[in-house]
XYZ file of C-alpha atoms in Angstrom:
509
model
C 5.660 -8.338 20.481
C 6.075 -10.690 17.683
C 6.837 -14.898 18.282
C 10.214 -15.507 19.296
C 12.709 -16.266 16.585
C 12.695 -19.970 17.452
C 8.625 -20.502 17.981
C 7.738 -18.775 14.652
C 10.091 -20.766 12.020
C 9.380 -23.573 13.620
C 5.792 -23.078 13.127
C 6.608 -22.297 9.340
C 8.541 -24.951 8.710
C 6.204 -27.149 9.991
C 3.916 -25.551 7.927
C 6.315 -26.640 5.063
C 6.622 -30.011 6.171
C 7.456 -32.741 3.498
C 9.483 -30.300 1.042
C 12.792 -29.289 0.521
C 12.284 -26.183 1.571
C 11.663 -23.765 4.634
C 11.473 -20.290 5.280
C 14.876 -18.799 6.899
C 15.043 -18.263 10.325
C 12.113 -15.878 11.358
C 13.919 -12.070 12.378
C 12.016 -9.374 14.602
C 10.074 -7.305 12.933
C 8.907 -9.696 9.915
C 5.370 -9.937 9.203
C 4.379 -13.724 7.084
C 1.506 -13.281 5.134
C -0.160 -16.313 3.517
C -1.332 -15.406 -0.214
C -4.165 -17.750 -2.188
C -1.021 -18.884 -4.127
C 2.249 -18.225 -6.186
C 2.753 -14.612 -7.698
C 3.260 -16.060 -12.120
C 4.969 -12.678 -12.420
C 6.772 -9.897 -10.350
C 5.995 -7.415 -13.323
C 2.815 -5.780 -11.984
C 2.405 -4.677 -16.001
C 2.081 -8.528 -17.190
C -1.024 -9.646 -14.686
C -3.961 -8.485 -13.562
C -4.440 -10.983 -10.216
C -4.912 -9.685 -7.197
C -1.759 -11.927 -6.215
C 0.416 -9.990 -8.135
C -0.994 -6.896 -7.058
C -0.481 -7.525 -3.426
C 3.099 -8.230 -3.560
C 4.441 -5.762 -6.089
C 3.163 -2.871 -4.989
C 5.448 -3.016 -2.167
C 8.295 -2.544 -4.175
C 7.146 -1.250 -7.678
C 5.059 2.423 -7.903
C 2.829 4.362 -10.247
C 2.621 8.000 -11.349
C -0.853 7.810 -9.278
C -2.535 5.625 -6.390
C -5.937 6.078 -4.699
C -6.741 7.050 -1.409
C -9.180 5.564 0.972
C -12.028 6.786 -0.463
C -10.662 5.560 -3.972
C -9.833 8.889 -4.533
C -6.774 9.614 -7.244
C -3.533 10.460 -5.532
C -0.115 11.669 -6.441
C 2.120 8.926 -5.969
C 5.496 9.636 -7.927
C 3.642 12.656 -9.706
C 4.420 15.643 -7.782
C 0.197 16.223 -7.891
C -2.412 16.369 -10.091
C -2.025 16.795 -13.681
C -2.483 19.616 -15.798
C -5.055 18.979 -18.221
C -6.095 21.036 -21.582
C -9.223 22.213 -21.928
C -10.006 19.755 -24.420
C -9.531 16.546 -22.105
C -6.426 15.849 -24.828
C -3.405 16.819 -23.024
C -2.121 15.757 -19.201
C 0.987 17.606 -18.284
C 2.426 15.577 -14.893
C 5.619 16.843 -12.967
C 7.633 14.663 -11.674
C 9.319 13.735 -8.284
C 12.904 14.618 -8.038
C 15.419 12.689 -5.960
C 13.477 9.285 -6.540
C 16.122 6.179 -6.359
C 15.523 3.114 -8.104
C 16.340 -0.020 -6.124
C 19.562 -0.320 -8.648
C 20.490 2.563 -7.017
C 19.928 5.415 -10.463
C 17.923 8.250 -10.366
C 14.289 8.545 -11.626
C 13.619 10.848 -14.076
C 11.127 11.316 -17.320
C 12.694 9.091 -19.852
C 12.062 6.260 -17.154
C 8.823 7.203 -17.020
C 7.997 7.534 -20.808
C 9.772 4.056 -21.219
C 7.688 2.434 -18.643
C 4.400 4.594 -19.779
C 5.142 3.301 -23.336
C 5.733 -0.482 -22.525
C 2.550 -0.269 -20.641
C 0.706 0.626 -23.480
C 2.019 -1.888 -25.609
C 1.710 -5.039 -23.255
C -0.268 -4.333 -20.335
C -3.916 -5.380 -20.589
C -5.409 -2.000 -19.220
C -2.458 -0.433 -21.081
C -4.037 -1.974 -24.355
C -7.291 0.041 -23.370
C -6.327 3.242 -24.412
C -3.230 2.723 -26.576
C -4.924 3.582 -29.888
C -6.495 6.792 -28.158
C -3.002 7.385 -26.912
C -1.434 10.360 -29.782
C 2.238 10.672 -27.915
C 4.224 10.107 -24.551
C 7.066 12.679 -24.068
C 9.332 13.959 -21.735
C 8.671 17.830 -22.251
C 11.623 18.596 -19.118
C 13.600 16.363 -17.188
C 11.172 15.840 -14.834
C 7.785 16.326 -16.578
C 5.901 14.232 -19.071
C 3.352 15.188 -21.425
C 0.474 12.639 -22.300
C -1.182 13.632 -25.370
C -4.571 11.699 -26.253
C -6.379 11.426 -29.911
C -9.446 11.713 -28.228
C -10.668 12.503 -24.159
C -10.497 9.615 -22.099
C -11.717 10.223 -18.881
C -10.663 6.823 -17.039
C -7.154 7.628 -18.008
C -5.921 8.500 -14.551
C -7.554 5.606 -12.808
C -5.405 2.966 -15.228
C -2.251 4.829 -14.371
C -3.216 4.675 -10.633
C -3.989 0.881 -10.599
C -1.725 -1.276 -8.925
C -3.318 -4.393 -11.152
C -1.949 -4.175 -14.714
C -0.239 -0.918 -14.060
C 1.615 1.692 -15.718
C 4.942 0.628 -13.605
C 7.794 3.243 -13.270
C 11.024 1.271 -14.076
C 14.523 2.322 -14.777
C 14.354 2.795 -18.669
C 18.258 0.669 -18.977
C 15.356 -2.391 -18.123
C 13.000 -1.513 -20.019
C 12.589 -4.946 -22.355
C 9.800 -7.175 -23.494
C 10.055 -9.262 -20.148
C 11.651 -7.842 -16.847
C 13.181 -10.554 -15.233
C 14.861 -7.895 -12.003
C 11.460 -6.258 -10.826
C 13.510 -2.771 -9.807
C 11.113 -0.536 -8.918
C 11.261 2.911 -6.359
C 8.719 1.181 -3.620
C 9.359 1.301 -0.071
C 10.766 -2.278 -0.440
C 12.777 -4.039 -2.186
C 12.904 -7.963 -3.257
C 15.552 -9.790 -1.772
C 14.545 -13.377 -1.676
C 12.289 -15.183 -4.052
C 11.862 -18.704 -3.921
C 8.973 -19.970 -6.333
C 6.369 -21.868 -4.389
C 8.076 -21.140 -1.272
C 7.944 -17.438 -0.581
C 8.791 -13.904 -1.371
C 10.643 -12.120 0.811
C 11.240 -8.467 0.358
C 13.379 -5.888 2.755
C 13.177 -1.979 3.756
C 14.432 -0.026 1.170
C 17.042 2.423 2.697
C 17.191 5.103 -0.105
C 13.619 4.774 0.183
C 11.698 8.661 0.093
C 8.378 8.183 0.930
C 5.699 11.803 0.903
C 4.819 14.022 3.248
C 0.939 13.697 3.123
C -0.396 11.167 6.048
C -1.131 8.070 5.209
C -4.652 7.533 3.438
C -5.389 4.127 1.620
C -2.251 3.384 -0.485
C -1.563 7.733 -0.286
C 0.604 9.760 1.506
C 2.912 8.074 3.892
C 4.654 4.999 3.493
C 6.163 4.209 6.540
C 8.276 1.200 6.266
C 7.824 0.223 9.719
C 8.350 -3.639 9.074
C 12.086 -5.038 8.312
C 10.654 -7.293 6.200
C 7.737 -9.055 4.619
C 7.352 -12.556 3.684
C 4.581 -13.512 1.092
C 3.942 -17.236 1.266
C 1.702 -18.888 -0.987
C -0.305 -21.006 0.848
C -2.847 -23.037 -1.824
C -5.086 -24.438 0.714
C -7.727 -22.150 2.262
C -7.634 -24.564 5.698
C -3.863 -24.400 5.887
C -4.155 -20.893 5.749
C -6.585 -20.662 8.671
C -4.741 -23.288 10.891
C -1.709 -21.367 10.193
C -3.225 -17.537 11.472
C -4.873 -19.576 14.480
C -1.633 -21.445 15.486
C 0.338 -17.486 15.288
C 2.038 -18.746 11.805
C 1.113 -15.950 9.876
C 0.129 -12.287 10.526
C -2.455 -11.926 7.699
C -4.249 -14.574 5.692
C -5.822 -13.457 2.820
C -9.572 -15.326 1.258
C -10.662 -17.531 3.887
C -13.495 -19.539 3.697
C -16.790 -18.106 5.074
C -17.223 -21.586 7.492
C -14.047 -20.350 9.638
C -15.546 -16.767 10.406
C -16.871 -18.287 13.878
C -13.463 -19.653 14.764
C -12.021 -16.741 13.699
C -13.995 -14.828 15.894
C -13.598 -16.893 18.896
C -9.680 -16.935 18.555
C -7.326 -15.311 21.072
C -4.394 -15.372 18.647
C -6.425 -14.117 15.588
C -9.309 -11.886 14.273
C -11.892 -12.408 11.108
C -12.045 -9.048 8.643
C -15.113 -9.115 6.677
C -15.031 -6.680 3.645
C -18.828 -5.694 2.726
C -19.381 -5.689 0.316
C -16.161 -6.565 -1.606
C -16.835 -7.569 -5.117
C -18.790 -10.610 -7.690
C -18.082 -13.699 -8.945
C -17.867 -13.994 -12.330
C -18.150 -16.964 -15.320
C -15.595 -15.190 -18.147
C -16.935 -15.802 -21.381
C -15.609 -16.978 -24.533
C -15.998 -14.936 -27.318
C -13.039 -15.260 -29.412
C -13.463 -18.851 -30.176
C -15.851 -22.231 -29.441
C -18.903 -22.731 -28.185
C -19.830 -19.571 -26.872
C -19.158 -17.506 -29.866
C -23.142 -18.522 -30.407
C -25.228 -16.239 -28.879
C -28.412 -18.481 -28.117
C -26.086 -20.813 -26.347
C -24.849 -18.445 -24.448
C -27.822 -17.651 -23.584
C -28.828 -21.074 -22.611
C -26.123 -20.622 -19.898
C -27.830 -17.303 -18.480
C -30.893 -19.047 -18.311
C -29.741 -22.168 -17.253
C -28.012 -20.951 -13.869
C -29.301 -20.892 -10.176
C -27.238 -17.755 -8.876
C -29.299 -18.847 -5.217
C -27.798 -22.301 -5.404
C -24.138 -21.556 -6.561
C -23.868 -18.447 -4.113
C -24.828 -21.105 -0.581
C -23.091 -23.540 -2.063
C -20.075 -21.245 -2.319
C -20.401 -19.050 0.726
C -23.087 -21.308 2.833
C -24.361 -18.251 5.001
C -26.057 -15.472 3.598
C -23.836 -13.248 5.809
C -21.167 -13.610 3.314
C -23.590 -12.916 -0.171
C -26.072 -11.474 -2.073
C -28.780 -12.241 -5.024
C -28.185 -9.160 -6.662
C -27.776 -8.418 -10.511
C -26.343 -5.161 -11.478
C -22.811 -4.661 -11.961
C -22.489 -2.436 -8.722
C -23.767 -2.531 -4.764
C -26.320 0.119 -3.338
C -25.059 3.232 -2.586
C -22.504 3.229 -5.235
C -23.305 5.752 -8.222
C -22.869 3.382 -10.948
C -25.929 1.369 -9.352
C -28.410 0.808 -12.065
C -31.124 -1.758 -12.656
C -30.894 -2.003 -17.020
C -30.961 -5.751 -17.987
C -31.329 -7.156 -14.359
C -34.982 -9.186 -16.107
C -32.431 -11.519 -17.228
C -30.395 -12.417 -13.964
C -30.949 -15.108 -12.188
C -33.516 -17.182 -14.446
C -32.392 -21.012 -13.061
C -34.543 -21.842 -16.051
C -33.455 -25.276 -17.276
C -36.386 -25.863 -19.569
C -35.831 -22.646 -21.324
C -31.883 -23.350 -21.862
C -32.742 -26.493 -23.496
C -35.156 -24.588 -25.844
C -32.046 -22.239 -26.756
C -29.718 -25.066 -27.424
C -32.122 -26.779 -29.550
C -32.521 -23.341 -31.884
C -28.922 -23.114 -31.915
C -28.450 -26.876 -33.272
C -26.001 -27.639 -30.131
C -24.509 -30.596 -31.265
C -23.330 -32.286 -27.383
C -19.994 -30.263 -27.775
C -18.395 -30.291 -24.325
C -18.832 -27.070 -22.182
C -14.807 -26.392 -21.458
C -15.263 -24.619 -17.056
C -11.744 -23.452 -15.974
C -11.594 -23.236 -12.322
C -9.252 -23.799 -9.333
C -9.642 -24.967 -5.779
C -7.331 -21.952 -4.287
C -10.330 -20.066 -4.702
C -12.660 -22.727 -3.454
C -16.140 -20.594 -3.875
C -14.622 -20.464 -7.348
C -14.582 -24.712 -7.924
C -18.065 -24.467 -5.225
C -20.485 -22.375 -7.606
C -18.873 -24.336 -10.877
C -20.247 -27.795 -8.907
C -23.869 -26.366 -8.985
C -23.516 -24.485 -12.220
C -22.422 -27.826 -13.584
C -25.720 -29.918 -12.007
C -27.773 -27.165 -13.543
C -26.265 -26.753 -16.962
C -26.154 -30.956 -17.523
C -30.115 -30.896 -16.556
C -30.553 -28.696 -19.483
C -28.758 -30.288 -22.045
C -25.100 -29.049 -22.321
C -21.999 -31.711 -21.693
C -19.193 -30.030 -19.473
C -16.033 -30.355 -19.004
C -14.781 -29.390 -15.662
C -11.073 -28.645 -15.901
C -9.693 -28.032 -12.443
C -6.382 -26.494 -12.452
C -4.269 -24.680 -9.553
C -4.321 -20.971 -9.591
C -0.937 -20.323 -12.299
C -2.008 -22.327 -14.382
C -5.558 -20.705 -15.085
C -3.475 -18.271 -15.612
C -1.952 -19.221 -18.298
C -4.627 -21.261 -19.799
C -7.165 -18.103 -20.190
C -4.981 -16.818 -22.218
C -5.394 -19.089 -25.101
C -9.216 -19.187 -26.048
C -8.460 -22.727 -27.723
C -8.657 -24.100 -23.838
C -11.978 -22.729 -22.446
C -15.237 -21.804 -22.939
C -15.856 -20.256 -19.287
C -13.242 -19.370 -16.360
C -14.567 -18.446 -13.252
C -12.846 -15.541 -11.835
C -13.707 -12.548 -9.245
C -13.588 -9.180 -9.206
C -13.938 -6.438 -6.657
C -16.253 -3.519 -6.716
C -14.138 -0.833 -8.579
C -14.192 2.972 -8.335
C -14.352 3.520 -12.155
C -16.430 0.537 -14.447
C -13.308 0.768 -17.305
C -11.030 -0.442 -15.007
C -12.762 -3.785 -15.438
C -10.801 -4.779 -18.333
C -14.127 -7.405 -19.648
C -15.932 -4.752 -20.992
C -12.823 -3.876 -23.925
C -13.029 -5.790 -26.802
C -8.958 -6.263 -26.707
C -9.422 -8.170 -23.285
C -8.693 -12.238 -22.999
C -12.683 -12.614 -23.744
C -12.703 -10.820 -27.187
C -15.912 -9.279 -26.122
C -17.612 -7.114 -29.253
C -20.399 -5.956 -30.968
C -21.245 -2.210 -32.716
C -23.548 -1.277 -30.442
C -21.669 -2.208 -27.592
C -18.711 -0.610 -28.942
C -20.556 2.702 -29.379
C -21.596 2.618 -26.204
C -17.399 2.323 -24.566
C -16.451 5.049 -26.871
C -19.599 7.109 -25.772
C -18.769 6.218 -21.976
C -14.768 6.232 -21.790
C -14.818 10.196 -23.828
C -17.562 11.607 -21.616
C -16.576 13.807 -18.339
C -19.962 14.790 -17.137
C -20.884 12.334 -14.086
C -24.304 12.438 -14.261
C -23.945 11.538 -18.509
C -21.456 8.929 -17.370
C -23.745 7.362 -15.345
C -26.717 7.338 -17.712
C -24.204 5.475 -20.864
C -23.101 3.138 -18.018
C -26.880 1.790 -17.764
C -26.500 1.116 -21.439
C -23.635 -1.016 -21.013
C -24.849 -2.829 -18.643
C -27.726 -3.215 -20.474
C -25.712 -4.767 -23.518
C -23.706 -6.968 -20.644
C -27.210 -8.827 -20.097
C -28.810 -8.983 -23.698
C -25.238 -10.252 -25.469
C -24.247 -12.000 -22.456
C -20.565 -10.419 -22.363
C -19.872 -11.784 -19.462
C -22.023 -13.360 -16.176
C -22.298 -11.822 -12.804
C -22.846 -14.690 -10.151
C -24.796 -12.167 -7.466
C -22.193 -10.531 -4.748
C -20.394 -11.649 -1.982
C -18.111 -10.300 0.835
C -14.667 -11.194 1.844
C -13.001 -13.252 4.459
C -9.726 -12.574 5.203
C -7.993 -12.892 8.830
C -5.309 -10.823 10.777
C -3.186 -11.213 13.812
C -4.147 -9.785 17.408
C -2.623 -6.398 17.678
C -1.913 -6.158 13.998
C -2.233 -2.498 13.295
C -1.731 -0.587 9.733
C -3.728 -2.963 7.308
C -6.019 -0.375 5.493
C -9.349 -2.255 4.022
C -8.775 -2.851 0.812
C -9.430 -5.649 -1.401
C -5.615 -5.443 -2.119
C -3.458 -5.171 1.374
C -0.641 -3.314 1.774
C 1.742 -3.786 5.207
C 4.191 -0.819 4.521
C 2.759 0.984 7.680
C 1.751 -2.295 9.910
C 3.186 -3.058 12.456
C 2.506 -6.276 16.084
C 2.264 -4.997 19.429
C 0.926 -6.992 22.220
């Protein structure tokens, strides 16, 4: 059983204590969960957070998902797509009797709409636009995706529920979307910035057949509602799953595993290994458009330091350079001479060749994240004792944002990512990405690995890239790390993933 209607908003609004504000009255068969912070947007196309992610997938859905094993699924595709011989044309069928939330039928003009604003302003959308020849509906419910060249990651960005290729009603279809009306299993009814999101069973709601399987097959809709709370503080978010005020707390601080652990309300989930920390470069404007001072950073960093500092147990990291975990295919060791050098005296020897002229070092960072603010403390220590000035700019979660997007503000933000199934779904390789990351070679190698299909070639190119990820310094991976988050006792229906979905969750005692 859940908390009585009475124990449970009281619990929230105490939570809420000292604003205007508190959640409505608490109804059976709600699940709270407490989020890192405030969604910017409900228009999954416009952000690639993991905040945003969470919350509108529940009510906005893709031609594709993945399964459990990161597997592509049909999602509103009736399957797989036909593809040409030449990699160049995807033929996809779509579902008939889906209802938008507005209540209209889905059909292929709503999906070439949404496929076509997703190309033009969605970040992964962005990636293959120019190898994008045509979207058209060839039936009323079948598209045709014609490419200029092969793209093999193309059906992982149109499964991705972070930047994705949303299915909207086309009448909506605009520069912004201000009504997120989408075909999910729920449906927003309540959104109160700062406060929480509340969204409600859609009734006209047709889920598939398949069982459930990651974010495939069955969506059940078992809870009446879900409540999305942002919750800024990593502590409050821990007292509140220990005190019974929420059902799921997402990122929690490795210190309150043991706690966790000990609870008889509550229950740690560790995700291992979930994904790195990284320092997002710079390379449209300032500083770090140099590349020996860019290099002084590589050199001048002590991953070791930053990741106990950050994480304090080394249950919860690891030292390790390449861009993916053991056991994963895309495991390589190219470039990894060059990780972890906490070499002070040699970053001082590349800012003096590049003439560094005591130019502040602009770090964006935010305390929602705290292993975020954590690692820039150290990396801070280290990069004064060999030579640079920096500028710590500490901002809440929205407004890093918003600030990353103009390269005028920063020269680093500190940002994470988990492990993904395909590498170009990690928009900081693409050169149209907020870093501006470029070069020929590097560029030769993207085209090289996004139009190759053999896996084994695949996996070779990817070496390269990685490679060119250590000798330009295109970005900086800060080792590994697993992931804290925390669940009710006898919550059920939360599949492990770094992006959790409650459509098929339900309390029982």
């Amino acid at each position: 059983m859940m908390l009585d209607t009475f124990g449970k908003a009281g619990l929230l609004a105490a939570l809420l204590a000292g604003t205007s504000l508190a959640l409505p009255a608490y109804a059976e068969g709600t699940l709270d969960i407490a989020m890192i912070g405030e969604p910017d947007t409900l228009d999954p196309m416009m952000s690639t957070k993991g905040v945003v992610s969470i919350a509108t997938q529940h009510f906005i859905e893709t031609l594709y998902t993945f399964d459990s094993a990161w597997n592509i699924a049909p999602l509103l595709a009736v399957d797989m797509p036909e593809i040409s011989e030449d990699g160049l044309s995807y033929r996809i069928a779509i579902r008939e009797g889906i209802t938008f939330h507005d209540g209209s039928t889905m059909d292929a003009q709503d999906v070439v709409a949404s496929l076509d604003r997703w190309l033009e302003v969605a970040t992964r959308g962005k990636l293959v636009a120019e190898k994008v020849a045509s979207v058209e509906a060839t039936g009323d419910y079948e598209v045709t995706i014609t490419m200029s060249e092969p793209y093999s990651p193309l059906l992982s960005l149109l499964a991705f529920s972070n930047s994705a290729a949303a299915i909207y009603p086309e009448e909506i279809i605009g520069e912004s979307i201000d009504e997120p009306i989408g075909t999910g299993p729920y449906m927003v009814a309540e959104h109160v910035p700062d406060r929480y999101l509340r969204v409600v069973r859609f009734d006209d709601y047709v889920s598939r057949d398949e069982p459930s399987d990651g974010a495939s097959g069955a969506r059940q809709q078992i809870p009446d509602e879900i409540r999305f709370v942002p919750v800024p503080d990593a502590n409050t978010r821990v007292e509140g799953l220990l005190s019974g005020q929420f059902d799921f707390a997402d990122s929690l601080p490795a210190e309150s595993y043991a706690r966790l652990e000990g609870s008889d309300t509550a229950e740690p989930i560790l995700q291992k290994p979930f994904g790195w920390p990284i320092f997002a470069i710079n390379h449209k404007a300032g500083l770090l458009t140099d590349l020996p001072i860019r290099q002084a950073v590589q050199a001048a960093l002590p991953i070791d330091d930053m990741l106990f500092a950050a994480f304090g147990d080394d249950t919860f990291f690891q030292v390790d350079g390449p861009m993916y975990p053991e056991g994963w295919a895309w495991r390589n060791e190219a470039g990894t001479e060059s990780f972890n050098q906490n070499d002070q005296a040699k970053a001082r020897a590349l800012l003096e060749e590049a003439g560094y002229d005591g130019t502040p070092l602009r770090i964006l960072t935010s305390r929602q994240y705290e292993f975020h603010y954590k690692m820039a403390e150290v990396a801070r220590m280290a990069l004064e004792a060999a030579g640079f000035a920096v500028q710590m700019d500490v901002v809440d979660w929205a407004t890093l944002g918003q600030r990353r997007n103009d390269p005028a503000l920063w020269d680093i933000y500190i940002t994470h990512s988990p492990f993904l199934p395909e590498p170009s779904l990690t928009s900081l390789y693409d050169a149209t990405s907020r870093l501006g990351w470029t070069n020929p070679e590097k560029e030769e190698i993207m085209k090289a690995f996004t139009t190759e299909t053999d896996p084994a070639k695949r996996q070779e190119i990817f070496a390269q890239l990685q490679e060119q990820v250590f000798t330009d310094v295109g970005f900086i991976k800060i080792g590994a790390f697993n992931a804290l988050t925390g669940q009710r006792q006898g919550l059920t229906g939360v599949t492990d993933t770094p992006w959790p979905f409650f459509w098929n969750s339900e309390v029982s005692e």
